[in-house]
Structures are given as C-alpha cells and as structure tokens.
Backbone as a chain_set.jsonl record, in Angstrom:
{"seq": "MATHYYAVTWDQLHRDARALAWRLMDLGPFKGIVAISRGGLIPAAIIARELDLRLVESVCVITYQDETRGEPQITKPPAAAGDGAGFLIVDDLVDSGTTARVVRAVLPQAHFACVYAKPAGRPAVDSFVTEVSQDTWILFPWDTEPQFIEPLARRGGA", "coords": {"N": [[0.847, -1.179, 0.0], [0.502, 2.228, -0.741], [2.277, 5.017, 0.723], [1.724, 7.714, 0.43], [-0.771, 9.643, -1.301], [-1.57, 11.132, -4.383], [-3.632, 13.218, -5.974], [-4.562, 13.748, -9.271], [-6.016, 16.095, -11.355], [-8.33, 16.404, -14.157], [-7.804, 18.777, -15.569], [-5.183, 19.357, -14.716], [-3.796, 17.081, -15.651], [-4.124, 17.453, -18.401], [-2.699, 19.873, -18.789], [-0.122, 18.994, -17.985], [0.4, 16.942, -19.837], [0.448, 18.447, -22.183], [2.685, 20.004, -21.596], [4.615, 18.019, -21.685], [4.45, 17.389, -24.41], [5.437, 19.772, -25.448], [8.121, 19.6, -24.645], [8.878, 17.518, -26.266], [8.761, 18.441, -28.823], [11.137, 19.375, -30.247], [12.476, 17.025, -30.602], [11.478, 15.47, -32.55], [10.866, 15.131, -36.124], [8.196, 12.825, -35.412], [6.996, 9.686, -36.644], [4.769, 8.442, -35.709], [2.731, 7.554, -32.861], [2.766, 5.547, -29.949], [0.575, 4.421, -27.688], [0.577, 3.356, -24.349], [-1.575, 1.095, -23.126], [-3.636, 1.008, -20.293], [-3.309, 3.477, -19.17], [-1.723, 5.294, -20.668], [-3.286, 6.125, -22.777], [-4.947, 8.498, -22.788], [-3.068, 10.666, -22.243], [-1.487, 10.197, -24.545], [-3.276, 10.781, -26.628], [-3.622, 13.535, -26.259], [-0.989, 14.434, -26.652], [-0.547, 13.494, -29.255], [-2.295, 15.165, -30.644], [-1.13, 17.69, -30.108], [1.385, 17.406, -31.287], [0.66, 16.993, -33.829], [0.244, 14.384, -34.853], [-0.969, 11.699, -36.695], [-0.93, 8.964, -36.888], [-1.712, 6.665, -34.692], [-1.002, 4.228, -32.484], [-1.366, 1.357, -30.324], [-0.184, -0.366, -27.421], [-0.909, -3.051, -25.422], [-0.521, -3.681, -22.132], [-0.547, -5.593, -19.26], [0.001, -4.986, -15.986], [-0.637, -4.133, -13.396], [-3.072, -4.906, -10.898], [-5.429, -3.267, -9.385], [-3.71, -2.027, -6.688], [-1.75, -3.876, -6.742], [1.12, -5.317, -8.016], [1.943, -7.358, -10.761], [3.376, -9.952, -12.862], [4.358, -8.591, -15.944], [2.319, -8.63, -18.871], [2.058, -8.662, -22.336], [-0.744, -8.056, -24.078], [-1.625, -7.127, -26.471], [0.272, -6.461, -29.147], [2.123, -3.637, -30.605], [1.663, -3.514, -33.666], [1.842, -1.787, -35.951], [4.039, -0.215, -35.465], [6.492, -1.38, -35.885], [9.909, -1.763, -35.197], [9.946, 0.422, -33.67], [11.311, 2.622, -34.65], [11.333, 6.031, -35.265], [9.044, 6.394, -33.832], [7.044, 7.439, -31.034], [6.668, 6.509, -27.759], [4.15, 6.6, -25.326], [3.236, 6.944, -21.957], [1.308, 7.214, -18.918], [2.645, 7.131, -16.465], [5.792, 6.2, -15.137], [6.749, 3.793, -12.97], [8.131, 1.494, -11.387], [9.526, 0.85, -13.59], [9.122, -1.493, -14.893], [7.015, -2.002, -16.822], [7.867, -0.208, -18.798], [10.369, -1.322, -19.543], [9.536, -3.758, -20.654], [8.004, -2.873, -22.846], [9.942, -1.402, -24.225], [11.593, -3.497, -25.043], [10.123, -4.531, -27.111], [9.894, -2.346, -28.801], [12.564, -1.167, -29.478], [13.772, 1.027, -30.772], [12.274, 3.282, -30.363], [11.306, 6.49, -28.928], [10.806, 6.986, -25.559], [8.355, 8.379, -23.57], [6.859, 9.795, -20.673], [4.316, 11.138, -18.539], [4.469, 11.397, -15.726], [7.016, 10.455, -13.378], [8.631, 8.099, -11.274], [11.42, 7.707, -9.042], [12.642, 5.071, -9.228], [11.883, 4.196, -11.735], [12.706, 6.119, -13.545], [15.227, 5.831, -15.06], [14.381, 4.183, -17.128], [12.989, 5.593, -19.029], [12.957, 8.135, -21.618], [12.03, 10.788, -21.61], [10.203, 12.927, -19.393], [7.793, 14.746, -17.382], [7.087, 15.431, -14.654], [8.383, 14.54, -11.51], [7.624, 12.232, -8.943], [7.59, 11.025, -5.548], [8.76, 7.713, -4.693], [7.077, 6.377, -2.952], [4.56, 7.314, -3.434], [1.24, 7.088, -4.533], [-0.301, 7.744, -7.478], [-3.359, 9.175, -8.099], [-5.246, 9.023, -10.753], [-7.44, 10.963, -12.881], [-9.333, 9.334, -14.184], [-9.651, 7.268, -12.482], [-10.907, 8.119, -10.208], [-13.472, 9.941, -8.397], [-15.13, 12.99, -7.556], [-16.102, 13.602, -4.19], [-18.055, 14.345, -1.262], [-16.431, 15.243, 1.744], [-16.166, 15.165, 5.281], [-15.507, 18.144, 7.197], [-12.336, 18.72, 8.791], [-12.578, 19.365, 11.532], [-14.938, 18.102, 12.226], [-14.251, 15.489, 12.033], [-12.815, 14.82, 14.186], [-10.314, 15.922, 14.072], [-8.61, 14.236, 12.752]], "CA": [[0.0, 0.0, 0.0], [1.277, 3.465, -0.842], [2.324, 5.885, 1.896], [1.106, 8.988, 0.052], [-1.62, 9.657, -2.487], [-1.533, 12.416, -5.068], [-4.748, 13.265, -6.92], [-4.352, 14.556, -10.471], [-7.297, 16.457, -11.965], [-8.333, 16.401, -15.623], [-7.109, 19.988, -16.029], [-3.743, 19.215, -14.479], [-3.278, 16.08, -16.585], [-4.069, 18.079, -19.71], [-1.553, 20.805, -18.771], [1.128, 18.244, -17.905], [0.599, 16.253, -21.121], [0.869, 19.479, -23.134], [4.069, 20.349, -21.247], [5.444, 16.948, -22.23], [4.476, 17.594, -25.866], [6.34, 20.899, -25.687], [9.484, 19.069, -24.516], [9.136, 16.564, -27.34], [8.714, 19.129, -30.122], [12.424, 19.434, -30.937], [13.044, 15.687, -30.735], [10.849, 14.86, -33.726], [9.471, 14.697, -36.202], [7.875, 11.426, -35.18], [6.078, 9.099, -37.618], [3.542, 8.055, -35.028], [2.76, 7.474, -31.413], [2.273, 4.292, -29.382], [0.039, 4.623, -26.339], [0.526, 2.163, -23.51], [-2.93, 0.973, -22.595], [-4.673, 1.98, -20.494], [-2.938, 4.777, -18.633], [-1.129, 6.191, -21.645], [-4.2, 6.461, -23.873], [-5.372, 9.903, -22.771], [-1.916, 11.529, -22.522], [-1.071, 10.009, -25.936], [-4.212, 11.517, -27.489], [-3.296, 14.958, -26.12], [0.314, 14.651, -27.286], [-0.733, 13.303, -30.699], [-2.892, 16.394, -31.155], [-0.172, 18.799, -30.035], [2.481, 17.171, -32.238], [-0.004, 16.779, -35.116], [0.483, 13.009, -35.283], [-2.227, 11.024, -37.042], [-0.762, 7.525, -36.73], [-1.765, 6.357, -33.265], [-1.01, 2.786, -32.238], [-1.373, 1.066, -28.895], [0.341, -1.629, -26.911], [-1.658, -3.361, -24.214], [0.312, -4.363, -21.138], [-1.192, -5.746, -17.959], [1.02, -5.04, -14.941], [-1.257, -3.908, -12.085], [-4.476, -5.139, -10.598], [-5.585, -2.33, -8.277], [-2.381, -1.56, -6.295], [-0.886, -5.047, -6.689], [1.9, -5.479, -9.236], [2.187, -8.741, -11.157], [4.274, -10.094, -14.01], [3.758, -7.908, -17.091], [1.893, -9.425, -20.018], [1.596, -7.895, -23.503], [-1.93, -8.718, -24.606], [-1.776, -6.643, -27.84], [1.504, -5.78, -29.57], [1.927, -2.469, -31.483], [2.09, -4.014, -34.969], [2.144, -0.73, -36.924], [5.235, 0.54, -35.082], [7.727, -2.098, -36.22], [10.862, -1.794, -34.079], [9.802, 1.686, -32.966], [12.052, 3.709, -35.289], [10.5, 7.17, -35.612], [7.827, 6.408, -33.022], [7.042, 7.953, -29.676], [5.871, 5.718, -26.823], [3.636, 7.472, -24.264], [2.508, 6.368, -20.83], [0.989, 8.211, -17.892], [3.549, 7.05, -15.325], [6.769, 5.122, -14.984], [6.849, 3.543, -11.531], [9.344, 0.7, -11.176], [10.168, 0.704, -14.889], [8.834, -2.825, -15.427], [6.263, -1.881, -18.077], [8.729, 0.473, -19.765], [11.366, -2.276, -20.054], [8.841, -4.729, -21.501], [7.643, -2.205, -24.102], [11.212, -1.095, -24.906], [12.08, -4.721, -25.678], [9.346, -4.683, -28.342], [10.111, -1.145, -29.613], [13.857, -0.658, -28.995], [14.204, 2.257, -31.453], [11.331, 4.377, -30.075], [11.559, 7.434, -27.836], [9.825, 6.692, -24.515], [8.006, 9.562, -22.779], [5.725, 9.65, -19.765], [3.972, 12.39, -17.886], [4.982, 11.366, -14.358], [8.06, 9.452, -13.174], [9.146, 7.822, -9.94], [12.87, 7.515, -9.139], [13.057, 3.734, -9.651], [11.592, 3.999, -13.144], [13.256, 7.195, -14.382], [16.213, 5.414, -16.058], [13.762, 3.409, -18.207], [12.331, 6.474, -19.994], [13.783, 9.197, -22.199], [11.482, 12.104, -21.281], [9.063, 12.996, -18.488], [7.525, 16.113, -16.949], [7.049, 15.619, -13.21], [8.809, 13.411, -10.687], [6.964, 12.064, -7.658], [8.333, 10.083, -4.719], [8.478, 6.303, -4.951], [6.003, 5.904, -2.076], [3.322, 8.032, -3.768], [0.328, 6.475, -5.501], [-0.999, 8.808, -8.193], [-4.775, 8.925, -8.383], [-5.571, 9.665, -12.021], [-8.857, 11.367, -12.896], [-10.207, 8.257, -14.649], [-9.776, 6.305, -11.389], [-11.501, 8.758, -9.036], [-14.591, 10.865, -8.598], [-15.244, 13.894, -6.408], [-17.133, 13.282, -3.215], [-18.041, 15.17, -0.068], [-15.789, 14.728, 2.952], [-16.428, 15.983, 6.458], [-14.419, 19.025, 7.608], [-11.431, 18.133, 9.788], [-13.111, 19.565, 12.881], [-15.992, 17.119, 12.473], [-13.658, 14.153, 12.011], [-11.97, 14.685, 15.371], [-8.976, 16.413, 13.756], [-7.785, 13.217, 12.07]], "C": [[0.89, 1.24, 0.0], [1.214, 4.257, 0.465], [1.587, 7.19, 1.638], [0.25, 8.8, -1.195], [-1.602, 11.053, -3.068], [-2.615, 12.394, -6.139], [-4.433, 14.231, -8.05], [-5.725, 14.826, -11.084], [-7.184, 16.352, -13.494], [-7.567, 17.603, -16.159], [-5.604, 19.863, -15.863], [-3.129, 18.202, -15.425], [-3.126, 16.676, -17.982], [-2.884, 19.037, -19.807], [-0.229, 20.053, -18.785], [1.42, 17.489, -19.201], [1.023, 17.252, -22.197], [2.305, 19.925, -22.865], [5.024, 19.28, -21.773], [5.548, 17.081, -23.75], [5.444, 18.72, -26.231], [7.804, 20.441, -25.629], [9.871, 18.168, -25.683], [9.236, 17.206, -28.721], [10.032, 19.059, -30.889], [13.077, 18.069, -31.127], [12.509, 14.95, -31.953], [11.518, 15.303, -34.995], [9.342, 13.192, -35.956], [6.906, 10.967, -36.263], [4.727, 8.793, -36.99], [3.779, 7.94, -33.54], [2.191, 6.128, -30.995], [1.853, 4.578, -27.949], [0.08, 3.308, -25.584], [-0.832, 2.143, -22.832], [-2.866, 0.422, -21.179], [-4.225, 3.377, -20.114], [-2.386, 5.768, -19.627], [-2.07, 6.654, -22.733], [-4.565, 7.945, -23.911], [-4.189, 10.846, -22.965], [-1.448, 11.403, -23.983], [-1.976, 10.762, -26.893], [-3.908, 13.013, -27.441], [-1.995, 15.27, -26.85], [0.22, 14.477, -28.793], [-1.346, 14.551, -31.327], [-1.877, 17.515, -31.199], [0.991, 18.639, -31.015], [1.969, 16.902, -33.652], [0.325, 15.408, -35.702], [-0.851, 12.323, -35.536], [-2.148, 9.51, -36.897], [-0.643, 7.23, -35.238], [-1.968, 4.856, -33.115], [-1.106, 2.576, -30.736], [-0.676, -0.257, -28.628], [-0.376, -1.863, -25.592], [-0.799, -4.225, -23.3], [-0.457, -4.415, -19.833], [-0.082, -5.931, -16.936], [0.393, -4.961, -13.558], [-2.678, -4.446, -12.058], [-4.713, -4.382, -9.307], [-4.195, -1.81, -7.899], [-1.383, -2.724, -6.216], [-0.216, -5.247, -8.037], [2.112, -6.964, -9.498], [3.209, -8.793, -12.279], [3.621, -9.437, -15.222], [3.45, -8.866, -18.238], [1.476, -8.487, -21.137], [0.437, -8.672, -24.096], [-2.268, -8.244, -26.023], [-0.499, -5.908, -28.215], [1.2, -4.614, -30.511], [2.424, -2.755, -32.901], [2.528, -2.919, -35.941], [3.466, -0.018, -36.651], [6.552, -0.165, -35.397], [8.647, -2.213, -35.018], [10.847, -0.478, -33.299], [10.532, 2.852, -33.597], [11.089, 4.806, -35.739], [9.231, 7.289, -34.786], [8.1, 6.94, -31.627], [6.146, 7.042, -28.852], [5.426, 6.662, -25.709], [2.904, 6.652, -23.212], [2.227, 7.476, -19.822], [2.077, 8.286, -16.843], [4.567, 5.943, -15.527], [7.002, 4.986, -13.489], [8.148, 2.793, -11.246], [10.156, 0.576, -12.462], [9.881, -0.632, -15.55], [8.108, -2.76, -16.766], [7.134, -1.247, -19.153], [9.756, -0.492, -20.366], [10.732, -3.297, -20.988], [8.515, -4.106, -22.855], [8.901, -1.842, -24.899], [11.782, -2.319, -25.611], [11.378, -4.967, -27.015], [9.636, -3.55, -29.324], [11.452, -0.495, -29.232], [14.309, 0.655, -29.62], [13.334, 3.468, -31.139], [11.848, 5.283, -28.96], [10.452, 7.227, -26.817], [9.604, 7.93, -23.66], [6.825, 9.235, -21.869], [5.506, 10.979, -19.052], [4.606, 12.457, -16.496], [6.005, 10.24, -14.22], [8.404, 9.329, -11.706], [10.625, 7.485, -10.081], [13.306, 6.145, -9.651], [12.856, 3.516, -11.146], [12.217, 5.008, -14.085], [14.291, 6.726, -15.397], [15.615, 4.662, -17.256], [13.092, 4.279, -19.266], [13.288, 7.564, -20.468], [13.338, 10.59, -21.769], [10.33, 11.955, -20.301], [8.913, 14.443, -18.051], [7.702, 16.289, -15.447], [7.5, 14.355, -12.491], [8.04, 13.416, -9.379], [7.739, 11.016, -6.872], [7.876, 8.645, -4.98], [7.294, 5.799, -4.129], [4.67, 6.63, -2.311], [2.522, 7.255, -4.807], [-0.435, 7.61, -6.16], [-2.419, 8.354, -8.494], [-5.137, 9.71, -9.639], [-7.065, 9.954, -12.096], [-9.81, 10.276, -13.383], [-10.41, 7.192, -13.573], [-10.507, 6.864, -10.17], [-12.754, 9.52, -9.411], [-14.692, 11.751, -7.366], [-16.347, 13.423, -5.457], [-16.975, 14.188, -2.007], [-17.252, 14.467, 1.028], [-16.069, 15.698, 4.089], [-15.247, 16.924, 6.701], [-13.576, 18.347, 8.701], [-11.995, 18.22, 11.198], [-14.185, 18.534, 13.223], [-15.473, 15.689, 12.486], [-12.739, 13.937, 13.211], [-10.541, 15.085, 15.107], [-8.108, 15.418, 13.015], [-7.871, 13.309, 10.58]], "O": [[1.918, 1.273, 0.677], [0.236, 4.182, 1.21], [0.906, 7.71, 2.521], [0.506, 7.928, -2.025], [-1.617, 12.042, -2.335], [-2.522, 11.635, -7.103], [-4.081, 15.387, -7.816], [-6.504, 13.899, -11.306], [-6.089, 16.229, -14.043], [-6.774, 17.472, -17.091], [-4.841, 20.22, -16.76], [-2.042, 18.438, -15.954], [-2.128, 16.438, -18.662], [-2.147, 19.018, -20.793], [0.688, 20.429, -19.514], [2.575, 17.407, -19.617], [1.869, 16.935, -23.034], [3.057, 20.195, -23.801], [6.113, 19.596, -22.251], [6.629, 16.902, -24.313], [6.18, 18.62, -27.213], [8.621, 20.842, -26.458], [11.044, 18.069, -26.042], [9.731, 16.594, -29.667], [10.035, 18.714, -32.071], [14.131, 17.975, -31.756], [13.045, 13.91, -32.337], [12.64, 15.807, -34.953], [10.245, 12.409, -36.249], [6.09, 11.752, -36.746], [3.686, 8.872, -37.642], [4.873, 8.193, -33.034], [1.249, 5.626, -31.608], [2.677, 4.932, -27.106], [-0.328, 2.27, -26.105], [-1.187, 3.044, -22.073], [-2.126, -0.523, -20.905], [-4.709, 4.36, -20.676], [-2.561, 6.974, -19.453], [-1.694, 7.5, -23.544], [-4.493, 8.572, -24.967], [-4.285, 11.76, -23.784], [-1.055, 12.399, -24.59], [-1.496, 11.328, -27.876], [-3.934, 13.683, -28.473], [-1.91, 16.256, -27.582], [0.841, 15.234, -29.54], [-0.956, 14.948, -32.425], [-1.765, 18.217, -32.204], [1.521, 19.631, -31.515], [2.751, 16.619, -34.56], [0.642, 15.282, -36.885], [-1.75, 12.361, -34.697], [-3.176, 8.841, -36.793], [0.38, 7.504, -34.61], [-2.97, 4.297, -33.559], [-0.943, 3.52, -29.963], [-0.593, -1.134, -29.488], [-0.441, -0.971, -24.746], [-0.408, -5.339, -23.648], [-0.959, -3.396, -19.358], [0.68, -6.896, -16.998], [0.841, -5.647, -12.639], [-3.385, -4.438, -13.065], [-4.251, -4.803, -8.246], [-3.547, -1.19, -8.743], [-0.288, -2.562, -5.677], [-0.881, -5.337, -9.069], [2.421, -7.731, -8.586], [3.835, -7.784, -12.604], [2.451, -9.695, -15.504], [4.217, -9.784, -18.531], [0.638, -7.61, -20.929], [0.602, -9.8, -24.559], [-3.085, -8.859, -26.707], [-0.212, -4.845, -27.664], [0.146, -4.591, -31.146], [3.493, -2.284, -33.289], [3.493, -3.108, -36.683], [3.963, 0.708, -37.511], [7.62, 0.41, -35.191], [8.245, -2.691, -33.957], [11.642, -0.288, -32.379], [10.391, 3.981, -33.126], [10.151, 4.551, -36.494], [8.425, 8.19, -35.016], [9.221, 6.894, -31.12], [4.988, 6.825, -29.208], [6.233, 7.44, -25.199], [2.078, 5.794, -23.523], [2.837, 8.544, -19.872], [2.41, 9.374, -16.371], [4.235, 4.871, -16.032], [7.401, 5.94, -12.822], [9.155, 3.409, -10.899], [11.338, 0.235, -12.423], [10.35, -0.881, -16.661], [8.533, -3.388, -17.735], [7.137, -1.702, -20.297], [9.984, -0.475, -21.576], [11.325, -3.662, -22.003], [8.724, -4.732, -23.894], [8.913, -1.966, -26.123], [12.392, -2.189, -26.673], [11.962, -5.538, -27.936], [9.627, -3.76, -30.537], [11.463, 0.621, -28.713], [15.158, 1.338, -29.047], [13.627, 4.571, -31.602], [12.704, 4.897, -28.164], [9.274, 7.286, -27.169], [10.551, 8.472, -23.09], [5.915, 8.498, -22.247], [6.399, 11.822, -18.978], [5.212, 13.467, -16.136], [5.88, 9.198, -14.863], [8.462, 10.323, -10.982], [11.047, 7.021, -11.141], [14.251, 6.061, -10.436], [13.582, 2.735, -11.76], [12.257, 4.784, -15.295], [14.243, 7.191, -16.536], [16.274, 4.521, -18.287], [12.667, 3.764, -20.3], [14.285, 7.871, -19.815], [14.171, 11.477, -21.582], [9.572, 10.987, -20.361], [9.786, 15.272, -18.31], [8.398, 17.207, -15.012], [7.063, 13.25, -12.812], [7.827, 14.468, -8.776], [8.462, 10.209, -7.456], [6.755, 8.403, -5.428], [6.583, 4.892, -4.562], [3.766, 6.562, -1.479], [3.058, 6.822, -5.827], [-1.138, 8.36, -5.484], [-2.643, 7.288, -9.067], [-5.314, 10.927, -9.586], [-7.866, 9.276, -11.452], [-10.987, 10.294, -13.024], [-11.251, 6.308, -13.732], [-10.705, 6.142, -9.193], [-13.056, 9.717, -10.588], [-14.376, 11.317, -6.258], [-17.384, 12.915, -5.884], [-15.898, 14.731, -1.759], [-17.379, 13.258, 1.223], [-16.192, 16.904, 3.876], [-14.103, 16.55, 6.442], [-14.074, 17.497, 9.44], [-11.903, 17.265, 11.969], [-14.323, 18.14, 14.381], [-16.182, 14.775, 12.907], [-11.972, 12.975, 13.242], [-9.635, 14.652, 15.82], [-6.967, 15.734, 12.68], [-7.237, 12.524, 9.875]]}, "num_chains": 1, "name": "protein.A"}
C-alpha cells in the first residue's frame, strides 16, 4: 500500500501532457505514437494532437491489478510501429520501470516519454515532466470521482 496519495485532476493532466508535448517538439518529427494501454491512452491523445500526429497505435500491457503489481503481459503488440524507429511511446507514469522495459524490448528504437516518473523507473524512460516520490500512488482522474468529505473539525482532527 502506498504511503502517500496524489490526486491529479483532468485539467492538471491536460496541462502536464501538453508540457510533455512541448518538450518533445524538438526531438521529432515522429512518424507516429504508441500509447501504452490503459494509462497512456489519454496523454497520448493529447500529445498526438499537439504534435499533429495522425498515426496512433497502442500496446496493451497488464502489470497492475488495483495496487498489486504482477508479471507484465503484452496482450496486444503495437504491430504498426515495427521496431519503434521514428515512433514515440507514451505512458501516464513510470513507476518501477517494469512496463517500460517490456515495451522497450518490443520497440527498442522508439523514444519513450511519460507524464509522471518515480525515481526507480526514471532510467527506463527518455522524457518525463514531473517526478513524484516512490512511495506516492498517483490517483488519475479516470480512477476517481469527487465526493463530499467531512471538515477536519468534524472528524476529530484526524
């Protein structure tokens, strides 16, 4: 279980994905983009728009079930990307680097970018925008919903 939780809003994710696109501008041009499903789908769509990329591929990797990490499995390879030459791989987060290493093995020539990075996974990617501590679990907007919480005073200060 994570020690800290960090909630990312839709607006913040959009701003951060655009910031990543800005960093990637001078590294292209790219032929296409490969989104790591599922977390990379939305950031990849934003980046594809900002970089004016029309070829959007996906790779489906199962690594987590809730907060439990398992052995990664590629359930759909990115056939259109070949060895990755000229392609940009996008994910929402690099945590331990496990998913990144698995995808890099399939697309060794691609540039790997993610929006958020944890220290253990940073060496597995080429570009990222924001680093968070290893003990932080990022709550992405597609995994949460707003709800009322009692004021601190009513919760006994806890």
